Short mmCIF file of C-alpha atoms in Angstrom, two decimals:
data_model
loop_
_atom_site.label_atom_id
_atom_site.label_comp_id
_atom_site.label_asym_id
_atom_site.label_seq_id
_atom_site.Cartn_x
_atom_site.Cartn_y
_atom_site.Cartn_z
CA MET A 262 95.59 -76.26 91.89
CA SER A 263 97.06 -72.94 90.79
CA ALA A 264 100.43 -71.72 92.01
CA ALA A 265 98.74 -68.95 93.98
CA GLN A 266 96.46 -71.43 95.71
CA SER A 267 99.38 -73.74 96.43
CA ASN A 268 101.39 -70.89 97.93
CA THR A 269 98.43 -69.84 100.07
CA ALA A 270 97.96 -73.39 101.33
CA THR A 271 101.61 -73.80 102.28
CA THR A 272 101.75 -70.51 104.15
CA ALA A 273 98.48 -70.93 106.03
CA GLU A 274 98.76 -70.34 109.74
CA PRO A 275 98.85 -73.48 111.91
CA ALA A 276 95.86 -74.28 114.04
CA PRO A 277 95.99 -72.40 117.36
CA ARG A 278 97.31 -74.40 120.31
CA PRO A 279 95.17 -74.70 123.39
CA ARG A 280 96.18 -72.20 125.98
CA ALA A 281 97.97 -73.60 129.01
CA LEU A 282 96.47 -72.94 132.38
CA ARG A 283 98.02 -69.74 133.66
CA VAL A 284 98.36 -68.99 137.34
CA PRO A 285 97.51 -65.37 138.22
CA PRO A 286 100.66 -63.43 139.12
CA ALA A 287 99.34 -62.68 142.61
CA ALA A 288 98.97 -66.41 143.31
CA ARG A 289 102.39 -67.54 142.07
CA PRO A 290 104.31 -66.83 145.31
CA TYR A 291 101.97 -69.23 147.12
CA LEU A 292 102.72 -72.22 144.88
CA PRO A 293 105.99 -73.34 146.60
CA PRO A 294 104.61 -73.23 150.18
CA LEU A 295 101.40 -74.98 149.15
CA ALA A 296 103.32 -77.63 147.23
CA LEU A 297 105.63 -78.26 150.20
CA TYR A 298 102.70 -78.35 152.59
CA GLY A 299 100.66 -80.71 150.42
CA ALA A 300 103.55 -83.11 149.78
CA ALA A 301 104.44 -83.32 153.47
CA LYS A 302 100.83 -83.79 154.55
CA LEU A 303 100.12 -86.46 151.94
CA THR A 304 103.24 -88.38 152.94
CA GLY A 305 102.28 -88.31 156.60
CA LEU A 306 98.73 -89.42 155.82
CA LEU A 307 99.94 -92.39 153.74
CA VAL A 308 102.29 -93.52 156.53
CA PHE A 309 99.40 -93.15 158.98
CA ALA A 310 97.21 -95.33 156.76
CA TRP A 311 99.95 -97.96 156.57
CA LEU A 312 100.40 -97.99 160.35
CA LEU A 313 96.67 -98.29 160.92
CA THR A 314 96.41 -101.16 158.46
CA TYR A 315 99.47 -102.90 159.89
CA ALA A 316 98.27 -102.69 163.50
CA GLY A 317 94.60 -103.30 162.68
CA ASP A 318 93.53 -102.19 166.16
CA TYR A 319 91.00 -99.70 164.82
CA ARG A 320 88.82 -102.57 163.57
CA SER A 321 87.99 -103.65 167.13
CA LYS A 322 87.37 -100.14 168.49
CA ASP A 323 84.08 -98.30 168.79
CA PRO A 324 83.41 -96.25 165.61
CA ARG A 325 82.96 -93.21 167.84
CA PHE A 326 86.28 -93.68 169.60
CA GLY A 327 89.08 -94.34 167.13
CA GLY A 328 87.51 -97.24 165.23
CA GLY A 329 85.69 -97.98 162.00
CA ALA A 330 85.34 -100.37 159.11
CA HIS A 331 88.09 -98.64 157.08
CA TRP A 332 91.25 -96.82 158.11
CA TRP A 333 89.90 -93.48 156.89
CA ASP A 334 86.94 -93.79 159.26
CA VAL A 335 89.36 -93.03 162.10
CA LEU A 336 89.59 -89.44 160.82
CA SER A 337 85.96 -88.81 161.76
CA THR A 338 86.03 -90.23 165.30
CA TRP A 339 86.23 -88.55 168.72
CA ASP A 340 85.36 -84.84 168.26
CA GLY A 341 84.74 -85.55 164.57
CA TRP A 342 81.73 -87.67 165.51
CA TRP A 343 80.20 -84.71 167.33
CA TYR A 344 80.75 -82.33 164.41
CA LEU A 345 79.09 -84.75 162.00
CA GLN A 346 76.17 -85.13 164.41
CA VAL A 347 75.70 -81.34 164.47
CA ALA A 348 75.98 -81.17 160.67
CA GLN A 349 73.34 -83.86 160.31
CA LYS A 350 70.91 -83.17 163.15
CA GLY A 351 71.66 -79.66 164.41
CA TYR A 352 71.73 -78.77 168.11
CA HIS A 353 69.49 -80.04 170.87
CA PRO A 354 70.28 -77.82 173.86
CA GLU A 355 68.74 -78.72 177.19
CA PRO A 356 69.57 -78.21 180.87
CA LEU A 357 72.57 -80.12 182.16
CA ARG A 358 71.81 -83.70 183.07
CA PRO A 359 73.83 -84.86 186.09
CA LEU A 360 75.53 -88.26 185.99
CA ALA A 361 75.98 -90.70 188.82
CA PRO A 362 78.82 -89.60 191.13
CA GLY A 363 82.18 -91.31 191.07
CA GLY A 364 83.12 -90.97 187.39
CA GLN A 365 85.41 -88.57 185.58
CA PHE A 366 82.46 -86.45 184.49
CA SER A 367 79.52 -85.16 186.50
CA ALA A 368 77.16 -84.18 183.65
CA GLU A 369 76.04 -85.66 180.34
CA GLN A 370 77.78 -84.36 177.23
CA ASN A 371 75.86 -82.21 174.73
CA SER A 372 76.57 -81.14 171.16
CA VAL A 373 76.31 -77.41 171.99
CA ALA A 374 79.90 -77.67 173.27
CA PHE A 375 80.93 -77.70 169.58
CA PHE A 376 80.75 -74.35 167.80
CA PRO A 377 78.64 -74.00 164.62
CA LEU A 378 80.89 -72.63 161.87
CA TYR A 379 82.64 -75.88 160.89
CA PRO A 380 79.57 -78.17 160.93
CA GLY A 381 77.63 -75.43 159.14
CA LEU A 382 80.21 -75.37 156.35
CA VAL A 383 80.18 -79.16 156.20
CA ARG A 384 76.41 -79.21 155.77
CA ALA A 385 76.53 -76.48 153.12
CA VAL A 386 79.28 -78.21 151.12
CA SER A 387 77.40 -81.49 151.33
CA GLU A 388 74.22 -79.86 150.00
CA VAL A 389 76.03 -78.09 147.15
CA THR A 390 78.33 -80.91 146.03
CA GLY A 391 76.18 -83.95 146.77
CA LEU A 392 78.95 -85.45 148.89
CA GLY A 393 78.08 -87.26 152.08
CA LEU A 394 78.74 -85.44 155.32
CA TYR A 395 82.01 -87.29 155.90
CA GLY A 396 83.34 -86.46 152.43
CA ALA A 397 82.22 -82.85 152.77
CA ALA A 398 83.92 -82.57 156.17
CA ILE A 399 87.23 -83.88 154.82
CA LEU A 400 86.95 -81.55 151.82
CA VAL A 401 86.35 -78.55 154.09
CA SER A 402 89.31 -79.48 156.31
CA VAL A 403 91.71 -80.07 153.42
CA VAL A 404 90.77 -76.87 151.58
CA CYS A 405 90.98 -74.85 154.80
CA SER A 406 94.37 -76.39 155.56
CA PHE A 407 95.77 -75.01 152.30
CA VAL A 408 94.21 -71.62 153.05
CA ALA A 409 95.85 -71.80 156.48
CA ALA A 410 99.23 -72.76 154.97
CA ALA A 411 98.93 -69.80 152.59
CA GLY A 412 98.11 -67.53 155.54
CA ILE A 413 101.11 -68.76 157.51
CA TYR A 414 103.29 -68.13 154.47
CA ALA A 415 101.84 -64.64 154.07
CA VAL A 416 102.52 -63.66 157.69
CA VAL A 417 106.00 -65.17 157.96
CA SER A 418 107.15 -63.93 154.54
CA VAL A 419 106.35 -60.34 155.56
CA LEU A 420 108.63 -60.67 158.58
CA ALA A 421 111.38 -63.03 157.40
CA GLY A 422 111.15 -63.40 153.63
CA ALA A 423 109.46 -65.73 151.15
CA ARG A 424 111.85 -68.64 151.76
CA ALA A 425 111.13 -68.60 155.48
CA GLY A 426 107.41 -68.35 154.76
CA THR A 427 107.56 -71.42 152.56
CA LEU A 428 109.39 -73.39 155.24
CA ALA A 429 106.93 -72.25 157.90
CA ALA A 430 104.08 -73.73 155.85
CA GLY A 431 106.04 -76.98 155.60
CA LEU A 432 106.76 -77.03 159.32
CA TRP A 433 103.07 -76.65 160.11
CA ALA A 434 102.44 -79.79 158.01
CA VAL A 435 104.79 -81.90 160.16
CA ALA A 436 104.14 -80.33 163.57
CA PRO A 437 103.10 -82.67 166.40
CA ALA A 438 99.36 -83.46 166.15
CA ALA A 439 99.20 -82.12 162.59
CA GLY A 440 97.15 -85.20 161.71
CA VAL A 441 93.96 -83.37 162.65
CA GLU A 442 94.53 -80.88 159.82
CA TRP A 443 93.09 -83.39 157.34
CA ALA A 444 90.49 -84.86 159.68
CA VAL A 445 87.01 -83.89 160.86
CA TYR A 446 88.40 -81.26 163.23
CA THR A 447 88.38 -77.46 163.32
CA GLU A 448 92.12 -76.77 163.48
CA SER A 449 92.52 -76.07 159.76
CA LEU A 450 89.50 -73.79 159.64
CA PHE A 451 90.55 -71.84 162.72
CA VAL A 452 94.18 -71.46 161.66
CA ALA A 453 93.05 -70.28 158.22
CA ILE A 454 91.00 -67.57 159.92
CA ALA A 455 93.65 -66.75 162.53
CA ALA A 456 96.54 -66.43 160.11
CA TRP A 457 94.68 -64.18 157.70
CA THR A 458 93.28 -62.14 160.60
CA CYS A 459 96.79 -61.45 161.85
CA HIS A 460 97.92 -60.65 158.31
CA ALA A 461 95.03 -58.19 157.94
CA VAL A 462 96.03 -56.43 161.17
CA MET A 463 99.65 -56.28 160.04
CA LYS A 464 98.52 -54.71 156.75
CA ARG A 465 96.11 -52.36 158.62
CA ARG A 466 93.06 -53.83 156.94
CA TRP A 467 90.90 -53.39 160.00
CA VAL A 468 87.54 -54.14 158.45
CA THR A 469 88.81 -57.49 157.16
CA ALA A 470 90.42 -58.24 160.51
CA GLY A 471 87.18 -57.49 162.35
CA LEU A 472 85.09 -59.69 160.07
CA LEU A 473 87.52 -62.60 160.28
CA ALA A 474 87.78 -62.32 164.06
CA PHE A 475 83.98 -62.32 164.20
CA LEU A 476 83.95 -65.60 162.23
CA SER A 477 86.64 -67.09 164.46
CA GLY A 478 84.30 -66.66 167.41
CA LEU A 479 81.84 -69.01 165.71
CA SER A 480 84.46 -71.71 165.20
CA ARG A 481 85.81 -72.52 168.68
CA PRO A 482 86.07 -71.02 172.18
CA THR A 483 89.83 -70.50 171.96
CA ALA A 484 89.05 -67.76 169.44
CA ALA A 485 88.95 -65.55 172.52
CA VAL A 486 92.75 -65.15 172.36
CA LEU A 487 92.64 -64.08 168.71
CA ILE A 488 89.77 -61.69 169.43
CA GLY A 489 91.73 -60.23 172.35
CA ALA A 490 94.84 -59.79 170.21
CA VAL A 491 92.87 -57.94 167.52
CA GLY A 492 91.21 -55.76 170.14
CA LEU A 493 94.52 -54.93 171.79
CA ALA A 494 96.16 -54.02 168.48
CA ALA A 495 93.18 -51.83 167.59
CA LEU A 496 93.23 -50.13 171.00
CA VAL A 497 96.93 -49.34 170.74
CA THR A 498 96.32 -47.90 167.28
CA LEU A 499 93.58 -45.66 168.64
CA VAL A 500 95.63 -44.51 171.61
CA ARG A 501 98.69 -43.50 169.60
CA ARG A 502 98.23 -40.12 167.98
CA ASP A 503 100.36 -40.84 164.91
CA SER A 504 98.67 -44.12 164.06
CA ARG A 505 95.26 -42.63 164.79
CA ARG A 506 95.94 -39.79 162.40
CA GLU A 507 97.26 -42.16 159.72
CA GLN A 508 94.65 -44.94 159.97
CA GLY A 509 91.68 -43.03 161.34
CA VAL A 510 89.37 -44.01 164.16
CA ALA A 511 86.44 -45.74 162.46
CA ALA A 512 88.22 -48.82 161.03
CA PRO A 513 90.19 -49.86 164.16
CA LEU A 514 87.13 -49.16 166.31
CA TYR A 515 85.00 -51.33 164.02
CA ALA A 516 87.51 -54.19 164.34
CA ALA A 517 87.54 -53.94 168.13
CA VAL A 518 83.73 -53.94 168.34
CA ALA A 519 83.00 -56.57 165.67
CA ALA A 520 85.67 -59.07 166.72
CA PRO A 521 83.99 -60.49 169.86
CA LEU A 522 80.40 -60.52 168.59
CA GLY A 523 80.47 -64.03 167.11
CA LEU A 524 81.83 -65.63 170.27
CA LEU A 525 79.56 -63.67 172.58
CA THR A 526 76.49 -64.43 170.46
CA TYR A 527 77.05 -68.17 170.52
CA ILE A 528 77.85 -68.30 174.26
CA ALA A 529 74.73 -66.21 174.94
CA TRP A 530 72.59 -68.49 172.76
CA VAL A 531 73.81 -71.58 174.60
CA GLY A 532 73.05 -69.92 177.94
CA TRP A 533 69.57 -68.85 176.83
CA SER A 534 68.76 -72.26 175.30
CA MET A 535 69.93 -74.20 178.35
CA GLY A 536 68.39 -71.84 180.89
CA ASP A 537 71.67 -70.77 182.50
CA PRO A 538 73.85 -67.80 181.39
CA GLY A 539 77.00 -69.75 182.25
CA ALA A 540 75.77 -73.03 180.76
CA TYR A 541 78.57 -73.33 178.19
CA PHE A 542 81.28 -73.10 180.83
CA SER A 543 79.41 -75.44 183.18
CA LEU A 544 79.09 -77.95 180.35
CA GLN A 545 82.81 -77.80 179.60
CA ARG A 546 83.72 -78.25 183.25
CA GLN A 547 81.23 -80.96 184.20
CA ALA A 548 80.91 -82.94 180.96
CA TRP A 549 84.46 -82.65 179.60
CA ALA A 550 86.48 -81.70 182.72
CA HIS A 551 87.89 -78.66 180.88
CA TYR A 552 88.33 -75.47 182.91
CA PHE A 553 90.98 -72.87 183.72
CA ASP A 554 92.91 -73.92 186.83
CA PHE A 555 95.93 -71.57 186.58
CA GLY A 556 98.24 -74.40 185.50
CA ALA A 557 97.67 -76.80 188.41
CA TYR A 558 96.86 -79.73 186.11
CA THR A 559 99.80 -79.04 183.80
CA LEU A 560 102.18 -78.95 186.76
CA ASP A 561 100.71 -82.19 188.10
CA VAL A 562 101.26 -83.95 184.76
CA LEU A 563 104.82 -82.64 184.39
CA ARG A 564 105.95 -83.87 187.79
CA ASN A 565 104.24 -87.26 187.34
CA VAL A 566 105.75 -87.84 183.92
CA ALA A 567 109.16 -86.76 185.21
CA VAL A 568 109.20 -89.60 187.73
CA GLY A 569 107.41 -92.15 185.57
CA HIS A 570 104.06 -92.07 187.34
CA GLY A 571 100.59 -92.01 185.77
CA ASP A 572 98.63 -90.76 188.76
CA TYR A 573 96.79 -87.94 186.99
CA LEU A 574 93.61 -87.40 185.02
CA PHE A 575 93.60 -88.41 181.33
CA ALA A 576 96.97 -90.22 181.45
CA TYR A 577 98.17 -91.52 178.07
CA SER A 578 101.87 -92.35 178.21
CA VAL A 579 103.07 -91.83 174.62
CA PRO A 580 101.04 -88.70 173.76
CA ASP A 581 101.88 -87.23 177.18
CA LEU A 582 105.60 -87.78 176.67
CA ILE A 583 105.49 -86.00 173.30
CA ALA A 584 103.45 -83.20 174.88
CA VAL A 585 106.04 -82.79 177.64
CA GLN A 586 108.77 -82.34 175.03
CA VAL A 587 106.67 -79.72 173.26
CA VAL A 588 105.99 -77.85 176.52
CA VAL A 589 109.69 -77.89 177.43
CA ALA A 590 110.49 -76.35 174.04
CA LEU A 591 107.96 -73.52 174.46
CA PRO A 592 110.12 -71.06 176.46
CA PHE A 593 112.88 -71.42 173.88
CA LEU A 594 110.49 -70.91 170.96
CA VAL A 595 108.86 -67.89 172.62
CA ALA A 596 112.26 -66.32 173.34
CA LEU A 597 113.30 -66.77 169.72
CA LEU A 598 110.02 -65.30 168.54
CA LEU A 599 110.38 -62.22 170.73
CA ARG A 600 113.91 -61.67 169.40
CA LYS A 601 112.34 -61.19 165.98
CA ARG A 602 110.23 -58.33 167.42
CA PRO A 603 106.99 -59.43 165.78
CA PRO A 604 103.97 -57.12 165.55
CA LEU A 605 101.87 -56.73 168.68
CA VAL A 606 99.02 -58.83 167.32
CA LEU A 607 101.32 -61.86 166.89
CA THR A 608 102.94 -61.44 170.29
CA ALA A 609 99.63 -61.05 172.12
CA TYR A 610 98.04 -63.95 170.24
CA THR A 611 100.97 -66.27 170.97
CA VAL A 612 101.44 -65.44 174.64
CA ALA A 613 97.71 -65.48 175.42
CA SER A 614 97.31 -68.81 173.62
CA ILE A 615 100.12 -70.46 175.58
CA VAL A 616 98.87 -69.11 178.92
CA THR A 617 95.36 -70.36 178.14
CA ILE A 618 96.52 -73.81 177.03
CA LEU A 619 98.92 -74.47 179.89
CA GLY A 620 96.58 -72.89 182.42
CA THR A 621 93.60 -75.12 181.56
CA GLN A 622 92.78 -78.61 182.75
CA GLN A 623 92.22 -80.67 179.63
CA MET A 624 93.78 -83.75 178.10
CA PHE A 625 97.49 -83.06 178.41
CA GLY A 626 98.38 -85.37 175.54
CA ASN A 627 96.41 -83.01 173.29
CA THR A 628 98.66 -80.05 174.11
CA PRO A 629 100.40 -80.26 170.70
CA ARG A 630 96.97 -80.11 169.03
CA TYR A 631 95.95 -77.11 171.12
CA LEU A 632 99.21 -75.44 170.08
CA LEU A 633 98.72 -76.04 166.33
CA PRO A 634 96.93 -72.66 165.95
CA VAL A 635 99.89 -70.86 167.54
CA PHE A 636 101.61 -70.58 164.17
CA PRO A 637 103.81 -67.56 165.09
CA LEU A 638 106.04 -70.02 166.98
CA LEU A 639 107.17 -71.25 163.55
CA LEU A 640 108.64 -67.86 162.64
CA ALA A 641 112.06 -68.24 164.27
CA PRO A 642 112.70 -71.89 163.24
CA ALA A 643 111.64 -71.14 159.67
CA ALA A 644 113.88 -68.06 159.53
CA ALA A 645 116.84 -70.08 160.82
CA MET A 646 116.19 -72.96 158.41
CA SER A 647 115.93 -70.55 155.47
CA ARG A 648 119.73 -70.30 155.57
CA LEU A 649 120.06 -74.00 154.74
CA ARG A 650 120.47 -75.24 151.20
CA TRP A 651 117.72 -77.20 149.50
CA PRO A 652 119.45 -80.64 149.71
CA ALA A 653 119.50 -80.36 153.50
CA LEU A 654 115.92 -79.13 153.55
CA VAL A 655 114.78 -82.01 151.33
CA VAL A 656 116.35 -84.50 153.73
CA PHE A 657 114.73 -82.80 156.72
CA PHE A 658 111.22 -82.56 155.31
CA SER A 659 111.33 -86.05 153.81
CA THR A 660 112.31 -87.53 157.15
CA ALA A 661 109.87 -85.39 159.14
CA ALA A 662 106.98 -86.11 156.76
CA VAL A 663 107.47 -89.87 157.06
CA ALA A 664 107.90 -89.70 160.84
CA SER A 665 104.85 -87.46 161.19
CA GLY A 666 102.70 -90.38 160.10
CA TRP A 667 103.46 -91.80 163.54
CA TYR A 668 104.01 -88.89 165.96
CA ALA A 669 101.54 -86.44 164.37
CA HIS A 670 98.85 -88.91 163.26
CA TYR A 671 98.93 -92.39 164.77
CA VAL A 672 99.93 -91.31 168.28
CA ILE A 673 97.12 -88.82 168.72
CA PHE A 674 94.35 -90.87 167.07
CA GLU A 675 95.21 -94.41 168.23
CA LEU A 676 97.43 -94.04 171.32
CA GLY A 677 95.56 -91.11 172.84
CA ILE A 678 92.39 -89.07 172.40
CA PRO A 679 92.56 -86.16 169.95
#
């Protein structure tokens, strides 16, 4: 080999290294909240699995009602069974069938009580990925939960900073009843839509807000409070001359008109299919005993639990006791939220949600689950905790994540009815 060739060989450029996976700059702020959320949720789920295996009670229960051959089957029971039925077989609406008098319910239950967006996504994901319906449902819930955690971070970080936003995402992972976030339930999907809808309103992206609110109306009936909050924010924008001049009329008007169409369309379809315009509400009242009673049921539960009695409908001692503690904390959390002077859309959404939940007869032990979508309540605690140092926060979230396997998972699935 000549000297020139030798010199060329020794100075040849090294083989290029494979490029590391780079996270887009816009996505980087979301990594800490998503990591905290995922770690807390995974810890709670593992503790839940251990408790289920240790107790073993699920093996003797009906697979529809908290049982199954494996511990993970529990995640698709109760309402999850209905959603999987819709994903597999679709709807079969028919006139209400009365039951024999004397029971808790006066009419036979029907799958049209469960809104179509979640089971529709489950079916689509199953068709695309080849997963079974159960696997597709869990995948949809888990992915939506991370989208929801990102949305909570986005909203809270605008108002209280990125650190508070990160902690808010972590708090949502360990909130009471958070076990349904990674189960065959709609909470993760709805919160993902609700959080990003509120963020769109805050950023004056009215077209996005209208489209998301429209989708929320296809996910669950409680979307009415989100739709109302979007409509109110749009109306105030249109009424005020300065905001009308700055943002125009067309976009806020579009949001106000588009927001309720999904909910109204589904309610109208149920009424038309069942031969009664109010069929959906009759079904909820007669087949599930869910209806607005101006807080009479909530008051009845509170006074019974206070004196140690169980003389009320849907009494489950442990879930009810946790729910009472959550309800007692609500005035304090609302007061702290209002001190932060949040945007109108967050205030209206929060207050309307609480009034609806506490004013409705439904399973009281599920109150923490019904409150999971009311993520603005996390704003003040997250802002206060953002002043703590990381060692203290690590201790808190480690403890809460482990404990959540019991109070946020096992209690609601095995000691109550989610």
